[in-house]
GROMACS .gro file of C-alpha atoms in nm:
model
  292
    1UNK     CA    1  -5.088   1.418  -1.868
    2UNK     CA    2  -4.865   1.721  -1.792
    3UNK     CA    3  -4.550   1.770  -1.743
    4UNK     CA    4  -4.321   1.775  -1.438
    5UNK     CA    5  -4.277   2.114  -1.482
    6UNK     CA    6  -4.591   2.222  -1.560
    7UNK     CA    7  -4.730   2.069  -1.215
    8UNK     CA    8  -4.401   2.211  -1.050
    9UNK     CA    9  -4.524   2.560  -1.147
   10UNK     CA   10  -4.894   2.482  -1.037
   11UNK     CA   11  -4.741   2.425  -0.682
   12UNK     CA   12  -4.558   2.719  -0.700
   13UNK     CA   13  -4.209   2.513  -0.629
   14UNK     CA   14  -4.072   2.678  -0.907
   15UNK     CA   15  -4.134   3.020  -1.105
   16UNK     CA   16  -4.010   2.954  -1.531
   17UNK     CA   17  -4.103   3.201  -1.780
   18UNK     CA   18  -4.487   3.215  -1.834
   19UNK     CA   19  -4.486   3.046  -2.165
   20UNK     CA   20  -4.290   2.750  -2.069
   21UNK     CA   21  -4.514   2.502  -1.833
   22UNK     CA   22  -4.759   2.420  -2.105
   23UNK     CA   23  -4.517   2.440  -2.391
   24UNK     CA   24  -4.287   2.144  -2.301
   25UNK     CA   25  -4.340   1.885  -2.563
   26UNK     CA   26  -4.078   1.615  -2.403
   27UNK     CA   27  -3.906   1.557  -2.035
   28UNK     CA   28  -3.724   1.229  -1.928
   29UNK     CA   29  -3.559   1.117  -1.604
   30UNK     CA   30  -3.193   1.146  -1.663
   31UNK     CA   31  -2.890   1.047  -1.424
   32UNK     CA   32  -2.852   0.776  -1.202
   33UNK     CA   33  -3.190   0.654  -1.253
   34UNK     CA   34  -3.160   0.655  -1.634
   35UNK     CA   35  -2.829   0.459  -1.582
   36UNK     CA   36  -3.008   0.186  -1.352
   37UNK     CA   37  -2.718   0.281  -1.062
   38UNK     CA   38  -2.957   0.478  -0.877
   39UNK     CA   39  -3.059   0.475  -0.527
   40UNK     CA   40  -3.357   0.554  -0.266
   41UNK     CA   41  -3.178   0.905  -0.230
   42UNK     CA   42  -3.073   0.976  -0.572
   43UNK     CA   43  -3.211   1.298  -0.719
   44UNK     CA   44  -3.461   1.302  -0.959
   45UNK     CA   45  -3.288   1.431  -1.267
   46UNK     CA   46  -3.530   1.560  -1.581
   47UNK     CA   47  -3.451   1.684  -1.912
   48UNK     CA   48  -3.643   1.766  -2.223
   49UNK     CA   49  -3.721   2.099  -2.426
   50UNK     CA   50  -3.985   2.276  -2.502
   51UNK     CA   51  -4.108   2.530  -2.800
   52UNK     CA   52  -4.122   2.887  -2.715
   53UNK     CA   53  -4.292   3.161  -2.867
   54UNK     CA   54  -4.267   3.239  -3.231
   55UNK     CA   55  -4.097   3.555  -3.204
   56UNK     CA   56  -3.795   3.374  -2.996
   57UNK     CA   57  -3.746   3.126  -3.333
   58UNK     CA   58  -3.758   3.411  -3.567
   59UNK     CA   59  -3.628   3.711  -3.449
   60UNK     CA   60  -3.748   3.891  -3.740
   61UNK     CA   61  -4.122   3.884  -3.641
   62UNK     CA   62  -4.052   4.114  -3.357
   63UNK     CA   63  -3.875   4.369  -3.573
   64UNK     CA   64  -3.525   4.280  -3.455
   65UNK     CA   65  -3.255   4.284  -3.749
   66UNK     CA   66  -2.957   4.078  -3.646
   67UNK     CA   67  -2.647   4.251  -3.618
   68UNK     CA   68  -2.830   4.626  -3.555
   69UNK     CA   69  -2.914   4.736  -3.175
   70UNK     CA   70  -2.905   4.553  -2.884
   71UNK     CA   71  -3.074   4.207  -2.951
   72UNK     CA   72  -3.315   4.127  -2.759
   73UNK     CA   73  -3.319   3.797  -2.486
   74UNK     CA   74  -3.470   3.510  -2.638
   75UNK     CA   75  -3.542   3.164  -2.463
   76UNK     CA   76  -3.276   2.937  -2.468
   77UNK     CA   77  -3.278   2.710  -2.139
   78UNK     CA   78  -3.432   2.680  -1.822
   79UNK     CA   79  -3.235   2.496  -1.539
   80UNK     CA   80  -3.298   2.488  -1.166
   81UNK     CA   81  -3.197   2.234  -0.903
   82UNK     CA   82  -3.255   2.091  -0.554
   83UNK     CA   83  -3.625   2.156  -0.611
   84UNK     CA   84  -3.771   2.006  -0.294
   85UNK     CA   85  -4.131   1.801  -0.359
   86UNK     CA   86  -4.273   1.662  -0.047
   87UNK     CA   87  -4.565   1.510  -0.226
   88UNK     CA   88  -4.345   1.372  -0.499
   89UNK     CA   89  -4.344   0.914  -0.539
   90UNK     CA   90  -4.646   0.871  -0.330
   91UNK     CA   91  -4.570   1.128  -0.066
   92UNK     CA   92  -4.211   0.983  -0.035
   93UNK     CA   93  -4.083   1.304  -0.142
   94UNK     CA   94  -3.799   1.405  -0.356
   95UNK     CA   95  -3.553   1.638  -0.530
   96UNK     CA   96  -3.577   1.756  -0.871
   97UNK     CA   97  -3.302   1.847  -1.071
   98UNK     CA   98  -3.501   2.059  -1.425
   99UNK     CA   99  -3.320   2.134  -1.750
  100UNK     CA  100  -3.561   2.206  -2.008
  101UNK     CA  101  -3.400   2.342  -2.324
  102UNK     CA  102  -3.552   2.520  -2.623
  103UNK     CA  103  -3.651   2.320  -2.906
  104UNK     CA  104  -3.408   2.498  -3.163
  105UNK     CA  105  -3.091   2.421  -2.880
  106UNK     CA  106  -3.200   2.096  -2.790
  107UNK     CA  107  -3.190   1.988  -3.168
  108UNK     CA  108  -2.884   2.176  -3.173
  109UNK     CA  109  -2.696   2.003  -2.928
  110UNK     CA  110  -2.799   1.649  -3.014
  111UNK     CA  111  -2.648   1.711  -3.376
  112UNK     CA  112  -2.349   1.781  -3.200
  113UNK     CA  113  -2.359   1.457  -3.049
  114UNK     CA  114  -2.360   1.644  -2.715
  115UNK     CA  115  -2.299   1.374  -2.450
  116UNK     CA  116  -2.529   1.534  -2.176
  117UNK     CA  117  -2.827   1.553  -2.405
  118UNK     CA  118  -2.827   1.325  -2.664
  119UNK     CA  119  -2.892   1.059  -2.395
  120UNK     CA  120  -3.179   1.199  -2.295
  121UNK     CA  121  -3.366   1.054  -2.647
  122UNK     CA  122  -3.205   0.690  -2.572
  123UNK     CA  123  -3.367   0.654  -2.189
  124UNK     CA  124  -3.605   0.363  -2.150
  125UNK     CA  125  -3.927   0.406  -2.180
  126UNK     CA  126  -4.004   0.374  -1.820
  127UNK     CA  127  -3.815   0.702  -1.773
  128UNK     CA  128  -4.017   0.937  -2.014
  129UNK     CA  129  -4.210   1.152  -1.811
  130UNK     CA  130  -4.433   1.356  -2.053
  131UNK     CA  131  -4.422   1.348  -2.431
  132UNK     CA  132  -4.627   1.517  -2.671
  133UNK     CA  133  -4.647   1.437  -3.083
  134UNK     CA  134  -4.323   1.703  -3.134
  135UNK     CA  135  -4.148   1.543  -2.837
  136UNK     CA  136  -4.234   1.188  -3.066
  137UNK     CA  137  -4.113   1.292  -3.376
  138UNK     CA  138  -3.703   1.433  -3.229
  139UNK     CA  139  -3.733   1.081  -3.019
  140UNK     CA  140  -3.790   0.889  -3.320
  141UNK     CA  141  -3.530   1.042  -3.506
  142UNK     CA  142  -3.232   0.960  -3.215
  143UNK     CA  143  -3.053   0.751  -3.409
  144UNK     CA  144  -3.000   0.954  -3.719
  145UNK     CA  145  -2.855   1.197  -3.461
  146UNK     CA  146  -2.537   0.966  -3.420
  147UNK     CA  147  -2.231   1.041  -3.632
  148UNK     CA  148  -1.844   0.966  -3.590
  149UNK     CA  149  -1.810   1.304  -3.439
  150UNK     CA  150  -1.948   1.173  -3.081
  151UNK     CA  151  -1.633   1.042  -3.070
  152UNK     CA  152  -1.386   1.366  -2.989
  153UNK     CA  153  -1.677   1.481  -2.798
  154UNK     CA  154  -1.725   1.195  -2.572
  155UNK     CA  155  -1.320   1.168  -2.487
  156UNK     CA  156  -1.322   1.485  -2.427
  157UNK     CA  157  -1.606   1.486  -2.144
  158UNK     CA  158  -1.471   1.144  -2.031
  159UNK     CA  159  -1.151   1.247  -1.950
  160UNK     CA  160  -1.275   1.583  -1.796
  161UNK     CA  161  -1.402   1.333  -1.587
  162UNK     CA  162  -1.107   1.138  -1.533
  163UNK     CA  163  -0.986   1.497  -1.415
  164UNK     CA  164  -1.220   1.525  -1.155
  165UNK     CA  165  -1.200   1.177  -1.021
  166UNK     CA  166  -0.784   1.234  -0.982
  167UNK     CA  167  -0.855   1.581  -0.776
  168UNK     CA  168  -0.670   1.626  -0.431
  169UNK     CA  169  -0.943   1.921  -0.307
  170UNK     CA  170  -1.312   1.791  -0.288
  171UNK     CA  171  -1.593   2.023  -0.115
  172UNK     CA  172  -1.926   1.884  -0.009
  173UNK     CA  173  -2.088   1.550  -0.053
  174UNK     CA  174  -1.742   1.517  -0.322
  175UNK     CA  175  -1.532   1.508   0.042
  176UNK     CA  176  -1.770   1.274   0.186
  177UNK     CA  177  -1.727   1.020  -0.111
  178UNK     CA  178  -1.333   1.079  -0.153
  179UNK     CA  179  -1.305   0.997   0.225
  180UNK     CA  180  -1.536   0.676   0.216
  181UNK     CA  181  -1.333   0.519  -0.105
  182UNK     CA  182  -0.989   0.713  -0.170
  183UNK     CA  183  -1.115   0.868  -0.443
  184UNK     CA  184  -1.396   0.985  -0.610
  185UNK     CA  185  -1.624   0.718  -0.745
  186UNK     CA  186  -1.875   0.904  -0.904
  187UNK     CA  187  -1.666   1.062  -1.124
  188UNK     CA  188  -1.479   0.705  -1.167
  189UNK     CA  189  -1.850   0.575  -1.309
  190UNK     CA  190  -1.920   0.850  -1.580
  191UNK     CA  191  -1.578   0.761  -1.731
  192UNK     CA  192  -1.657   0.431  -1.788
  193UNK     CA  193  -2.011   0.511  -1.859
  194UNK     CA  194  -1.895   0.784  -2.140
  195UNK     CA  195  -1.636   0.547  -2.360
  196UNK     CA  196  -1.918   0.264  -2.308
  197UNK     CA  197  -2.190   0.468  -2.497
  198UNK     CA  198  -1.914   0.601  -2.760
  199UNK     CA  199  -1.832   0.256  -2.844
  200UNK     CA  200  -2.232   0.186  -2.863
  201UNK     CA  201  -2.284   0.480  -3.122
  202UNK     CA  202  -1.915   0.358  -3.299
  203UNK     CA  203  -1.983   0.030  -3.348
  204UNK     CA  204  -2.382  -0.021  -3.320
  205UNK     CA  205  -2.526   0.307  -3.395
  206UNK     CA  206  -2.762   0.307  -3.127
  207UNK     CA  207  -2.717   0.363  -2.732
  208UNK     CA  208  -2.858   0.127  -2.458
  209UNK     CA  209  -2.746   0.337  -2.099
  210UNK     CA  210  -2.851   0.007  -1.891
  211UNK     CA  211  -2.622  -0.192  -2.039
  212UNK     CA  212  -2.297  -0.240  -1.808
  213UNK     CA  213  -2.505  -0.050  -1.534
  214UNK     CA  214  -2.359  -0.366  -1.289
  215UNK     CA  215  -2.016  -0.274  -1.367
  216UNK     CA  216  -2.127   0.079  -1.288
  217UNK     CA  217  -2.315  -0.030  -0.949
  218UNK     CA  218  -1.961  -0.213  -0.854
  219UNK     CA  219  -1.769   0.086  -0.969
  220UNK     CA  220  -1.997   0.322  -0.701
  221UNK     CA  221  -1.924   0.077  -0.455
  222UNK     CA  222  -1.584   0.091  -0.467
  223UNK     CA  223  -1.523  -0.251  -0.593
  224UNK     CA  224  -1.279  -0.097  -0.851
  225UNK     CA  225  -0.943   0.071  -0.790
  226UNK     CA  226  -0.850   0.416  -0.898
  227UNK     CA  227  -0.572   0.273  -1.072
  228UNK     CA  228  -0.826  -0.027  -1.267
  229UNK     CA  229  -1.019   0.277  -1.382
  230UNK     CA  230  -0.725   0.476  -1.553
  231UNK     CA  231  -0.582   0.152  -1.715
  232UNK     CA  232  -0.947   0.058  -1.811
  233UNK     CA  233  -0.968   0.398  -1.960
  234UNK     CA  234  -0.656   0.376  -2.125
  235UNK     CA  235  -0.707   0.066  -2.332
  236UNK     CA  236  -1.054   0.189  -2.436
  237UNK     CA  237  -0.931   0.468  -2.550
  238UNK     CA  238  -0.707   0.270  -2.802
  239UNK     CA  239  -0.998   0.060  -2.896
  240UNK     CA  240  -1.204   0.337  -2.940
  241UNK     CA  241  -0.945   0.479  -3.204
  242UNK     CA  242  -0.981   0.208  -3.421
  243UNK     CA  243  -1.330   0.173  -3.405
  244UNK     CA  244  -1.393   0.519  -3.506
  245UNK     CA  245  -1.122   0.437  -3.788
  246UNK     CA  246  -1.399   0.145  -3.848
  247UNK     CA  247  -1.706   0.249  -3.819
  248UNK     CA  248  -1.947   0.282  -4.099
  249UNK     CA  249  -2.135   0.583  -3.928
  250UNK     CA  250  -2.150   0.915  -4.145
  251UNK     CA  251  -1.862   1.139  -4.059
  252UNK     CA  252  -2.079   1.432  -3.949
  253UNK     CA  253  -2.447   1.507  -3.947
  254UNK     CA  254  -2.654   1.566  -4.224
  255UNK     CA  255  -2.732   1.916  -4.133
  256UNK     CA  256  -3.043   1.997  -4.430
  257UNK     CA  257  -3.208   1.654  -4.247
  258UNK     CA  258  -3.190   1.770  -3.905
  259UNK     CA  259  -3.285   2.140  -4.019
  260UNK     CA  260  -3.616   1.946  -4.176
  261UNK     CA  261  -3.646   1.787  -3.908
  262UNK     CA  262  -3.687   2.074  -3.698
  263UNK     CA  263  -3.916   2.268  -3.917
  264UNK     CA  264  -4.134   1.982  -3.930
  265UNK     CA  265  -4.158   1.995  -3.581
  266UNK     CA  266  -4.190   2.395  -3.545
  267UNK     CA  267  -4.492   2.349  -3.829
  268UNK     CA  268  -4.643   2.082  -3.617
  269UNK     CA  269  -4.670   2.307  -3.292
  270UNK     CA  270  -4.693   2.673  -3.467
  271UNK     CA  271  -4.932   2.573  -3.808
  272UNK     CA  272  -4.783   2.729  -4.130
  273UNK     CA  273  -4.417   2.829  -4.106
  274UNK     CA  274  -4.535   3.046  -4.432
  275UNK     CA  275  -4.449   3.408  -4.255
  276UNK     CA  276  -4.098   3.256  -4.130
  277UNK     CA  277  -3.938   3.087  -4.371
  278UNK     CA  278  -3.855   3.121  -4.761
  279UNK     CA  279  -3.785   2.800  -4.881
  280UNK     CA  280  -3.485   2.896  -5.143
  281UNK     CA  281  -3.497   2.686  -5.505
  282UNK     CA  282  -3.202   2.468  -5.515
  283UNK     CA  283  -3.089   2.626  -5.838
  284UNK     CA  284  -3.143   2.988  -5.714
  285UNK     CA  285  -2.902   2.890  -5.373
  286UNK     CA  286  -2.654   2.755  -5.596
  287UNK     CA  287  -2.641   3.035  -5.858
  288UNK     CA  288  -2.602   3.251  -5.490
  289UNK     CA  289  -2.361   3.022  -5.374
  290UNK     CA  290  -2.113   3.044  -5.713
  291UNK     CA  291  -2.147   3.444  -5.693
  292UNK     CA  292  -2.022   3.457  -5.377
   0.00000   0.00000   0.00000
C-alpha cells in the first residue's frame, strides 16, 4: 500500500522533493488521534521518515569535503500543513498535517528522546499508516530508544507548555478556546500528557499514549481548573525527580547500537554500504584515540 504522501503527491495536493513519495519507509497518525482525545474535526496529524538519496547520507559521494566550499543542501525534513483532502475517510474529507523526516534525523532525534518524535514509534497499531521492512526494524527497536535523559527533555517541553497555557494574548482558534474555558486547555492537556509518558519511560520503560486519555478528554473539556493543572504539575514534577533518581534505565543512549542500527537499515534500502563506510578495527580506533 502507499503512503499518505505518496498518494498526496499523485493528487497533486502537495509538491515534496521528487525522491521522497516512494521513499517513505514509515508514517503514523500522530496528535489527538494518537492520544484517543480526538474529535470529528481534529486534523489528521502524520509523521514518519523516509531514506533519501545516497549522496544526501554521505556527502562524500558527491565530491563535497566537509568544512571546504559552500556545502551543498541535503534532505533533512519535509513538513507542510492544512493540506485539504476532500476525498480523504470515505469522502468525509479532511486536513493533513505531514512531517516526514529523513531517516538519519529521525534516528537522531529519537536517541535524544525527543518528545515530538519518539512517540511516533509507540502509536497503536491502528494508527500506522504505511510501513515498509526499514520502517519495521526503527519500530521494533522503540524501546531501546528510552534512556533517563527523556527526563530533562520532557520537563522542559512540558513546562513550555505550561507557558503557553498561562498566556494573557491568544490569536486564532487559541482566543476561541481561552474565551470558552478561561484558559487554554489544549495546552493544559499536553502538560499532563508530557510528565505522564516521562513517568512511563522512568518507571516502565515503555510508553502507552492511550493510557489516561479520559483524564485528557476531561481536561479538553474543561472539567479541570487552571489552578488543578499547575498543582498537578507541580507534585509530578517532584515525583518525577525521584523516579529518575530510581529508575534502572541506562543514563544515556548507547550511541554504537543506535549507529548499527541505522546502518542496518541504510544497507537494507541502499544494498552494500561498502563505498560509504570503513568499518575501523577496534584496536586501530583505540591506538587513534590514545594519539590524540
Amino acid at each position: 500500500m502507499s503512503s499518505v504522501t505518496q498518494q498526496l503527491a499523485q493528487r497533486g495536493l502537495i509538491r515534496p522533493p521528487g525522491f521522497l513519495p516512494t521513499n517513505v519507509m514509515y508514517e503514523t497518525i500522530m496528535g489527538s488521534v494518537a492520544y484517543g482525545v480526538s474529535t470529528d474535526h481534529s486534523d489528521r496529524d502524520v509523521y514518519g521518515f523516509c531514506i533519501p538519496p545516497k549522496e544526501h547520507v554521505f556527502p562524500h559521494l558527491a565530491g563535497e569535503i566537509p568544512g571546504f566550499g559552500t556545502p551543498k543542501q541535503r534532505f533533512n525534513q519535509f513538513q507542510l500543513a492544512h493540506i485539504k483532502d476532500e476525498s480523504a475517510l470515505g469522502g468525509k474529507g479532511c486536513v493533513w498535517d505531514l512531517s516526514i523526516y529523513s531517516i538519519v534525523r529521525y534516528v537522531s532525534l529519537c536517541m535524544e528522546c525527543n518528545p515530538n518524535v519518539i512517540d511516533s514509534l509507540f502509536t497503536a497499531q491502528d494508527c500506522v499508516l504505511h510501513i515498509t521492512r526499514v520502517g519495521t526494524m526503527i519500530r521494533e527497536y522503540r524501546r531501546k530508544f528510552l534512556h533517563k535523559g527523556c527526563w530533562p527533555k520532557f520537563k522542559g517541553y512540558a513546562y513550555s507548555q505550561l507557558h503557553k497555557m498561562r498566556t494573557k494574548d491568544p490569536i486564532g482558534k487559541r482566543k476561541e478556546i481561552r474565551e470558552e474555558f478561561g484558559f487554554d486547555v489544549k495546552f493544559a492537556y499536553h502538560v499532563v500528557r508530557l510528565l505522564d509518558e516521562c513517568e512511563q519511560i522512568l518507571m516502565e520503560g515503555d510508553i502507552d499514549l492511550r493510557r489516561n486519555r479520559e483524564h485528557l478528554k476531561a481536561i479538553r473539556r474543561g472539567e479541570v481548573s487552571e489552578q488543578d493543572i499547575q498543582n498537578w504539575a507541580a507534585d509530578k514534577e517532584r515525583q518525577l525527580e525521584q523516579q529518575y533518581h530510581n529508575s534502572k534505565l541506562p543514563e544515556k543512549p548507547d550511541e554504537p547500537k543506535v549507529r548499527q542500527l541505522l546502518l542496518n537499515c541504510l544497507e537494507e534500502h541502499y544494498g552494500q554500504l561498502g563505498d560509504c563506510v570503513v568499518e575501523v578495527d577496534a584496536a586501530v580506533q583505540r591506538l587513534r584515540e590514545i594519539n590524540e
